[in-house]
CSV table of C-alpha atoms in Angstrom, one decimal:
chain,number,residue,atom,x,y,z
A,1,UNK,CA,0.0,0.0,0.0
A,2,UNK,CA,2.5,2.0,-0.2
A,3,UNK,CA,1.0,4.2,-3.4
A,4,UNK,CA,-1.7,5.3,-1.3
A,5,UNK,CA,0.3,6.8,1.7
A,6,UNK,CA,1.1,10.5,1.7
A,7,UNK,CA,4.7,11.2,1.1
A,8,UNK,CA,4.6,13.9,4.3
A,9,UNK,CA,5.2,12.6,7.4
A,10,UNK,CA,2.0,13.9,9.1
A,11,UNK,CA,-0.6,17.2,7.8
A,12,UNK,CA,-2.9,18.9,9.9
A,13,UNK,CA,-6.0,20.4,8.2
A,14,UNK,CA,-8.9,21.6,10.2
A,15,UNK,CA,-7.7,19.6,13.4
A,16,UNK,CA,-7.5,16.2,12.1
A,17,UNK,CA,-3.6,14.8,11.9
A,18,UNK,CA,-3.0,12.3,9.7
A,19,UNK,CA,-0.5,10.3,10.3
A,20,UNK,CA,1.2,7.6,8.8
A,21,UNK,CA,2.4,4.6,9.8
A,22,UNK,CA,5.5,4.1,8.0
A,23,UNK,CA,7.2,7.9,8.4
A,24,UNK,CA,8.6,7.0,11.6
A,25,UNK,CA,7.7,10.2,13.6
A,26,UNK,CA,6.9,9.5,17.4
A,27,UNK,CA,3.3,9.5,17.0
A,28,UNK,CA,3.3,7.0,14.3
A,29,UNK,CA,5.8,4.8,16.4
A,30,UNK,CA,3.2,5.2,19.3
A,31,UNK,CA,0.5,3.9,17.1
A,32,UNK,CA,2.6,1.1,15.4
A,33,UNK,CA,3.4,0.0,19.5
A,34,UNK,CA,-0.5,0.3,20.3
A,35,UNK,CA,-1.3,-2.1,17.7
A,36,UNK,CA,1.1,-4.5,18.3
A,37,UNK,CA,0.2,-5.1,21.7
A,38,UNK,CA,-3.4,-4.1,21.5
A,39,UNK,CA,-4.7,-5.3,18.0
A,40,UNK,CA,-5.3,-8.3,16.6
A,41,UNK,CA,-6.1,-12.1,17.6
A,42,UNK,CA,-5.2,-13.4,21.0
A,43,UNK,CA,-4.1,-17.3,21.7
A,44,UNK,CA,-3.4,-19.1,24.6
A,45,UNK,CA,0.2,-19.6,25.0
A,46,UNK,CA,3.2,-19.5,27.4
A,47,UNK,CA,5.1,-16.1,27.8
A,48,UNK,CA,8.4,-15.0,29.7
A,49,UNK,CA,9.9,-11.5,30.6
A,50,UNK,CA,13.2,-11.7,32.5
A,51,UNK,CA,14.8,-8.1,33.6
A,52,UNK,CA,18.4,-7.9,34.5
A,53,UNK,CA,18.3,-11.7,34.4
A,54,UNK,CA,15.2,-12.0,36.2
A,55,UNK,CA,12.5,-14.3,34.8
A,56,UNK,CA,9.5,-11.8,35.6
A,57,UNK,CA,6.6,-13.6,33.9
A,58,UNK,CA,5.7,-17.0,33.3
A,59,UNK,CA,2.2,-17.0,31.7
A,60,UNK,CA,1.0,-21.0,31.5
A,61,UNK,CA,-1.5,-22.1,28.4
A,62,UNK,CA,-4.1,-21.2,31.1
A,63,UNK,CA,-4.2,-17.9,30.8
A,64,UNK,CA,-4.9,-16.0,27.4
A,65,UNK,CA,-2.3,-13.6,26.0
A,66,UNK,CA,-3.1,-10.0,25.2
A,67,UNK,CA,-0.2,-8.5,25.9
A,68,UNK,CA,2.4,-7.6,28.1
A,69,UNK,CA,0.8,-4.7,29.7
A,70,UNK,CA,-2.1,-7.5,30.3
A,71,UNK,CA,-0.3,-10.4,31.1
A,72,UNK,CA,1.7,-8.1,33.6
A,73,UNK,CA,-2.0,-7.1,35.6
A,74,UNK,CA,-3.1,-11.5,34.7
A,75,UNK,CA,0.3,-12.5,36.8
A,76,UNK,CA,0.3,-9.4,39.5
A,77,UNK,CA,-3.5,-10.8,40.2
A,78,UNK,CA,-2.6,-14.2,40.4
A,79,UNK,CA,0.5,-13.8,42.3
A,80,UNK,CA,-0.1,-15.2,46.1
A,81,UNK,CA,-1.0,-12.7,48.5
A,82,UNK,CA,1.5,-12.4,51.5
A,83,UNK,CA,0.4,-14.0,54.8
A,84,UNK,CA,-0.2,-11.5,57.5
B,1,UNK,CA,10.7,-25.5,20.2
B,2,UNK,CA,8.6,-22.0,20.9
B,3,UNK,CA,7.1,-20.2,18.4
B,4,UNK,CA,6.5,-16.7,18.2
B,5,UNK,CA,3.6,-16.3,15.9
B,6,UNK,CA,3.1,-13.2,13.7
B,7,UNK,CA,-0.4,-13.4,11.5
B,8,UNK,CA,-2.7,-15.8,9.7
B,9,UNK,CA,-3.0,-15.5,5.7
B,10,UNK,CA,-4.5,-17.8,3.0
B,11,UNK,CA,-2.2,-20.2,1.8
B,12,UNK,CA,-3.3,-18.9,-1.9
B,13,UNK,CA,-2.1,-15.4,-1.5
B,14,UNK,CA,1.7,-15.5,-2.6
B,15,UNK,CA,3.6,-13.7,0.0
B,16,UNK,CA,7.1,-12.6,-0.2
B,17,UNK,CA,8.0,-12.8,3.8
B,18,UNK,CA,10.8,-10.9,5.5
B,19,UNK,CA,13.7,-13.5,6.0
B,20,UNK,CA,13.8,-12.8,9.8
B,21,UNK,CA,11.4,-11.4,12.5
B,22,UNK,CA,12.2,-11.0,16.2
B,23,UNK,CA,15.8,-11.0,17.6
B,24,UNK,CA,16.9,-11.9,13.7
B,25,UNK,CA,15.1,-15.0,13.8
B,26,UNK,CA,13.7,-17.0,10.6
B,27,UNK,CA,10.4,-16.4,9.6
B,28,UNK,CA,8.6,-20.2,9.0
B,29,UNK,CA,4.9,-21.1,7.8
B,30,UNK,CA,3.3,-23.6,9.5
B,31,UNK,CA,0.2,-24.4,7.1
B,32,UNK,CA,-3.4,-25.9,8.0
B,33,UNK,CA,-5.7,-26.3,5.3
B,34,UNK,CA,-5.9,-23.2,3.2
B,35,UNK,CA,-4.7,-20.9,6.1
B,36,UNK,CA,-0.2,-20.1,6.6
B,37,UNK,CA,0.6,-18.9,10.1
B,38,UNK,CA,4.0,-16.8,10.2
B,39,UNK,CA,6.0,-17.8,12.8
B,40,UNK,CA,9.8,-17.5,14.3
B,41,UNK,CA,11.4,-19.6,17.0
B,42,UNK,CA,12.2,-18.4,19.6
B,43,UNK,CA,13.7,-20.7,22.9
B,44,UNK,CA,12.5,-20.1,26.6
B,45,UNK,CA,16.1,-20.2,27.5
B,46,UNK,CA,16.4,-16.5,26.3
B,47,UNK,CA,13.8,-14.8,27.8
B,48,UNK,CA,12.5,-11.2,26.4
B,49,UNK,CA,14.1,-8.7,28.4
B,50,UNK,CA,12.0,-6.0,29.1
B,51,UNK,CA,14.2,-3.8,28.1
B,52,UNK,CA,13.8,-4.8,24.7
B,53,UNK,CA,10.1,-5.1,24.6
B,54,UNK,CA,9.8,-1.7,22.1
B,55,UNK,CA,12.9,-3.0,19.6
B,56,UNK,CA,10.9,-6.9,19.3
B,57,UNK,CA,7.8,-4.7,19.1
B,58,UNK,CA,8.5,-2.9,16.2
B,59,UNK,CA,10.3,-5.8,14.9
B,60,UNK,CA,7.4,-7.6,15.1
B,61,UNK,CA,5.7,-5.0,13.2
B,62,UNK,CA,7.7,-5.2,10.4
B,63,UNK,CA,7.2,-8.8,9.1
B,64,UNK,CA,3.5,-8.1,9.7
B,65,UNK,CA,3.7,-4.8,8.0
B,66,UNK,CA,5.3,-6.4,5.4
B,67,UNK,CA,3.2,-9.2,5.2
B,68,UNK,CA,0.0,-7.1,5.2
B,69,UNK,CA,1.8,-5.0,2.0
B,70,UNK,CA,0.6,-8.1,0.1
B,71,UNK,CA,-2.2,-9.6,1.3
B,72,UNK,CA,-5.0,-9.7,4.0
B,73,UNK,CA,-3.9,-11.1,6.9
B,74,UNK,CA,-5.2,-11.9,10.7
B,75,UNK,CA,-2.6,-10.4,13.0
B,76,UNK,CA,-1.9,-12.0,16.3
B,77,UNK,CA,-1.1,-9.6,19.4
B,78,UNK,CA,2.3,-9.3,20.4
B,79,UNK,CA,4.1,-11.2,22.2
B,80,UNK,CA,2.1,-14.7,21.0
B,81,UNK,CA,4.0,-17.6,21.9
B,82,UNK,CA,2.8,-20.9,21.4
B,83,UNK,CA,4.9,-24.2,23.3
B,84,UNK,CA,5.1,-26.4,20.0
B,85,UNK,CA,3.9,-26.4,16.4
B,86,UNK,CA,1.2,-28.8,17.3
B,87,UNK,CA,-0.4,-26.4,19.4
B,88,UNK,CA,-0.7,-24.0,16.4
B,89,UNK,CA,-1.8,-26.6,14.4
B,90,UNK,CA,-4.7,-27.0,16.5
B,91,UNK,CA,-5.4,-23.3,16.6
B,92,UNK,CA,-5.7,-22.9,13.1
B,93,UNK,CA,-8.1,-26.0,12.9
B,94,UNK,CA,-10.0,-24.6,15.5
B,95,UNK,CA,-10.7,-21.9,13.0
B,96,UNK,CA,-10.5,-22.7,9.9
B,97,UNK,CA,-14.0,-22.2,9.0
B,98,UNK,CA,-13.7,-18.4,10.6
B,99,UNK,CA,-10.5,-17.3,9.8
B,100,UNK,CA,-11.1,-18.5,6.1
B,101,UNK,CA,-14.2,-17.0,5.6
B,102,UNK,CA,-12.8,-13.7,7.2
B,103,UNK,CA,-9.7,-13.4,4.9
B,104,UNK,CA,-12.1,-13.8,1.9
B,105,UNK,CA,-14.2,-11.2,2.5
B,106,UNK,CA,-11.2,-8.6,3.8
B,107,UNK,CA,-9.3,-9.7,1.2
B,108,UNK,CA,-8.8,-6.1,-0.9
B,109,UNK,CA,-9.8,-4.6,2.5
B,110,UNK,CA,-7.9,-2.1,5.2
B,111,UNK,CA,-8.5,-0.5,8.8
B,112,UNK,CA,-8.3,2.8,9.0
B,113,UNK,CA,-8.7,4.8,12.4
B,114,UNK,CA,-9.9,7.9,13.6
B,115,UNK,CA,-9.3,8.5,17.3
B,116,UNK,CA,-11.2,11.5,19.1
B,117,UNK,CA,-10.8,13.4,22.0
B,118,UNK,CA,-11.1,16.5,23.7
B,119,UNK,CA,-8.0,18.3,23.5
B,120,UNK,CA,-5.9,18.7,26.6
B,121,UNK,CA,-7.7,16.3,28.2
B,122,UNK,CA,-7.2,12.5,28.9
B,123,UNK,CA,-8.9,10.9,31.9
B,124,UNK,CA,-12.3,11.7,33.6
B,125,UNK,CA,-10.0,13.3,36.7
B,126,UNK,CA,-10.0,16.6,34.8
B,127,UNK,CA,-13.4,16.9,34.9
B,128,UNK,CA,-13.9,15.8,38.3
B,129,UNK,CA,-11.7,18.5,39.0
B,130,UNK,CA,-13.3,21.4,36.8
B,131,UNK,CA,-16.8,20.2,38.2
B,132,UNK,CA,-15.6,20.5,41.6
B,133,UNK,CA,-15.7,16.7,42.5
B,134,UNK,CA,-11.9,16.9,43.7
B,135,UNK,CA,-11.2,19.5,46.3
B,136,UNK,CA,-12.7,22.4,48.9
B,137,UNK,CA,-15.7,23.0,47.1
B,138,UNK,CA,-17.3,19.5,46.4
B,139,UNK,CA,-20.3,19.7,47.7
B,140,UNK,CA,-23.0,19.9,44.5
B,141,UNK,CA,-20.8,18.1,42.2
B,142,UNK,CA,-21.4,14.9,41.1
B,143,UNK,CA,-24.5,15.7,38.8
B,144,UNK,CA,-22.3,18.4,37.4
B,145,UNK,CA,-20.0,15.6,36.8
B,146,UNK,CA,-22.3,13.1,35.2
B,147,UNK,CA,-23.8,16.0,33.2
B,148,UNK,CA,-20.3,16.9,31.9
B,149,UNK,CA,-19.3,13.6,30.9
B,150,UNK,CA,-22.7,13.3,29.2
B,151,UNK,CA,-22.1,16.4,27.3
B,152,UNK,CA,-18.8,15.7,26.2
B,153,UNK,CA,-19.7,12.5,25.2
B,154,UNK,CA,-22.3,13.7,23.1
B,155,UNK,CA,-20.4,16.0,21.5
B,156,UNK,CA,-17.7,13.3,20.2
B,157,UNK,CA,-20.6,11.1,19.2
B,158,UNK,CA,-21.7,14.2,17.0
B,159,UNK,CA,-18.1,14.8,15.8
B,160,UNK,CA,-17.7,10.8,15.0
B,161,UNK,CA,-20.9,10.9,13.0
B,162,UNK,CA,-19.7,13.7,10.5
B,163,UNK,CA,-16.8,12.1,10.1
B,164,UNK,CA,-18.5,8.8,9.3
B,165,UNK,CA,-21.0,11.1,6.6
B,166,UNK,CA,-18.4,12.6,5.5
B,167,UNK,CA,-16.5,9.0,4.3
B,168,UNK,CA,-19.2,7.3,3.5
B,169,UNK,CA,-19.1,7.1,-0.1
B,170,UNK,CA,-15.2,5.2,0.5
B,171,UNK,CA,-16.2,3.3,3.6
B,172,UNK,CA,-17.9,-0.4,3.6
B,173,UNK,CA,-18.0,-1.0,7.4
B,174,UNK,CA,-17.8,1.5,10.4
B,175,UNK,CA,-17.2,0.6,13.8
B,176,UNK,CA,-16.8,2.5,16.9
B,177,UNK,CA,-16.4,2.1,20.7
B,178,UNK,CA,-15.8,4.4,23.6
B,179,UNK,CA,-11.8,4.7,25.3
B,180,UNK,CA,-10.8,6.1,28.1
B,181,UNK,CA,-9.9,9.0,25.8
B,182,UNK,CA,-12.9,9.5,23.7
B,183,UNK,CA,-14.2,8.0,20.7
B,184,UNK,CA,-11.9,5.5,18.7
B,185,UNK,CA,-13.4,4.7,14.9
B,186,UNK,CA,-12.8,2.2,12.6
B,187,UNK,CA,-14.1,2.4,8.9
B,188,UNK,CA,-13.4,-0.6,6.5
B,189,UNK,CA,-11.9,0.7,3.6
B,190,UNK,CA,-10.6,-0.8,-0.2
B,191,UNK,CA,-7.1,-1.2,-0.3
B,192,UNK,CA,-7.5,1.3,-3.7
B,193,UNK,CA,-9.5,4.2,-1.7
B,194,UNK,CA,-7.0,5.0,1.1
B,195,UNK,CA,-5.5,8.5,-0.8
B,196,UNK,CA,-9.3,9.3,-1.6
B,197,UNK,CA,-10.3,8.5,2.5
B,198,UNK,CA,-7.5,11.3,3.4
B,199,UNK,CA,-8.4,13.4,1.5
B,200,UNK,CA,-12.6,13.3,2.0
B,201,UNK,CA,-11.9,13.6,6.1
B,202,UNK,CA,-9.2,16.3,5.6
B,203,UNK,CA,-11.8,18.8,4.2
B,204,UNK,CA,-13.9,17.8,7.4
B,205,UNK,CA,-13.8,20.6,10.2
B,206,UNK,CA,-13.6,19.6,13.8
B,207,UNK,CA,-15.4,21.3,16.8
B,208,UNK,CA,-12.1,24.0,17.9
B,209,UNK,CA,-11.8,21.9,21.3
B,210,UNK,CA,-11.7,18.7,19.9
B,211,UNK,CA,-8.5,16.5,18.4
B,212,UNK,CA,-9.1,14.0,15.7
B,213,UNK,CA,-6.2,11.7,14.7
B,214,UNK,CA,-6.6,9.8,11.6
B,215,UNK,CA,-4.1,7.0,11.0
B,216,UNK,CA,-4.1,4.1,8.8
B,217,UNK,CA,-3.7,2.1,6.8
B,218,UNK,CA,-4.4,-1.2,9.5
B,219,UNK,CA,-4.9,-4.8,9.0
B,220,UNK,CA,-8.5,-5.2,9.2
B,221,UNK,CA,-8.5,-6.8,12.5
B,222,UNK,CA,-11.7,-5.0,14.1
B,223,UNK,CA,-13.9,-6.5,11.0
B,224,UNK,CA,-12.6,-9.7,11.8
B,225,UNK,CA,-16.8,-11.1,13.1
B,226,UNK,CA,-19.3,-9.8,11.4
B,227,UNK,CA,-21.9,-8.0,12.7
């Protein structure tokens, strides 16, 4: 699709911004980022985010992926509460 | 060995896929039926480091982007990992019927998107606090509050339906739901009728305190279910 995009990176006229995908502006890499995680089909599946070596996530084939801003709020409310 | 899957195409559309995806991995089909999943390994001995989630993001983009150049697709949310190829396997049996019947009728088909909002303005707290919900002088507020929320609302609902008049005439489908933002639209669009979609809302004037962000073109993945 690359005939129908506008060559500019984004044009304002009478308050709507277009913007498009592919000209790599922030606001485009925003949108790409929201639609990765947010859009699109979801599947049950294992998942596993480690930080500074740190295996923070393990999502089992129970729980349905959305994404990692999801999966993140599935595991923190599945996590064992601490005992009093 | 884990799989990373991208998107869902017919097997009939001929698709020239990026060589790798994520972390330089190879992009793979796995095919059931008529419908070709794109997929890369990936092990569960290296982990995504959070760190890196924006860089696999956009990677991840890319194939599908690339992918979606060509053909319709059905994008999967990232990350989508999936144990063993068996597992996708079954997946794609378990909706075969849907899927197929879904890529047909999107086949020359895109998503574009119009997100609306007020300007300046992002959660419901702001109008708490210029109703007078938050602070000293609370007391009358929360039908102020309702009522403002009701009247905002109403205005993006008028601002979403010129829009939609105003595209009509290049739009198949239109869907829209509330965010916690505003308004977000999605109108079903031909492939061929993008340019001429830009250029029928550009000429479309907004209410002064409202923003309308149009961007585009998306794999069709609200029109996957009919309606």
């Amino acid at each position: 699709m690359t005939g129908d995009h506008p060559q500019e990176m984004a044009a304002t006229s009478n308050s709507i911004l277009v913007t498009d995908p592919h000209s790599g502006d922030e606001t485009s890499l925003l949108e790409i980022l929201d639609h990765v995680l947010n859009a699109g089909v979801v599947i049950r599946g294992n998942l596993v985010i480690s930080l500074a070596g740190v295996d923070l996530v393990y999502v089992g084939l129970d729980v349905i992926l959305t994404s990692i801003e999801t999966a993140l709020k599935h595991l923190q409310n599945d996590v064992p509460k601490p005992k009093q | 060995m884990t799989l990373l899957a991208y998107c869902v195409t017919k097997t009939s559309a001929v698709v020239d896929a990026p060589l790798t995806g994520v972390g330089g991995s190879p992009i793979q089909n796995v095919e059931h039926g008529d419908l070709r999943c794109f997929v890369s390994p990936s092990t569960e001995d290296s982990p995504l480091p959070a760190s890196q989630v924006r860089d696999a993001a956009l990677a991840f983009h890319r194939v599908i982007d690339r992918i979606f150049d060509q053909t319709a697709i059905i994008p999967f949310r990232f990350p989508t990992l999936l144990p063993r190829e068996t597992e996708l396997i079954a997946y794609l049996a378990e909706h075969l019927v849907e899927y197929r019947a879904a890529l047909t009728r999107l086949r020359d088909m895109v998503q574009m998107e119009i997100g609306l909002q007020f300007k300046g303005s992002t959660s419901n707290r702001g109008i708490a606090e210029s109703s007078g919900v938050l602070g000293a002088e609370a007391k009358p507020s929360g039908t102020a509050y309702l009522q403002k929320i009701r009247a905002r609302h109403e205005k993006l609902e008028v601002a979403a339906k010129e829009l939609r008049q105003a595209c009509l005439s290049f739009t198949k489908e239109w869907r829209q739901r509330d965010s916690s933002e505003g308004i977000r639209c999605f109108a079903l669009v031909e492939r061929g009728s993008v340019g001429r979609f830009q250029t029928e809302l550009r000429t479309v004037g907004i209410e002064p305190d409202l923003d309308a962000r149009l961007s585009g073109p998306w794999p069709a993945s609200q029109f996957l279910k009919e309606e």
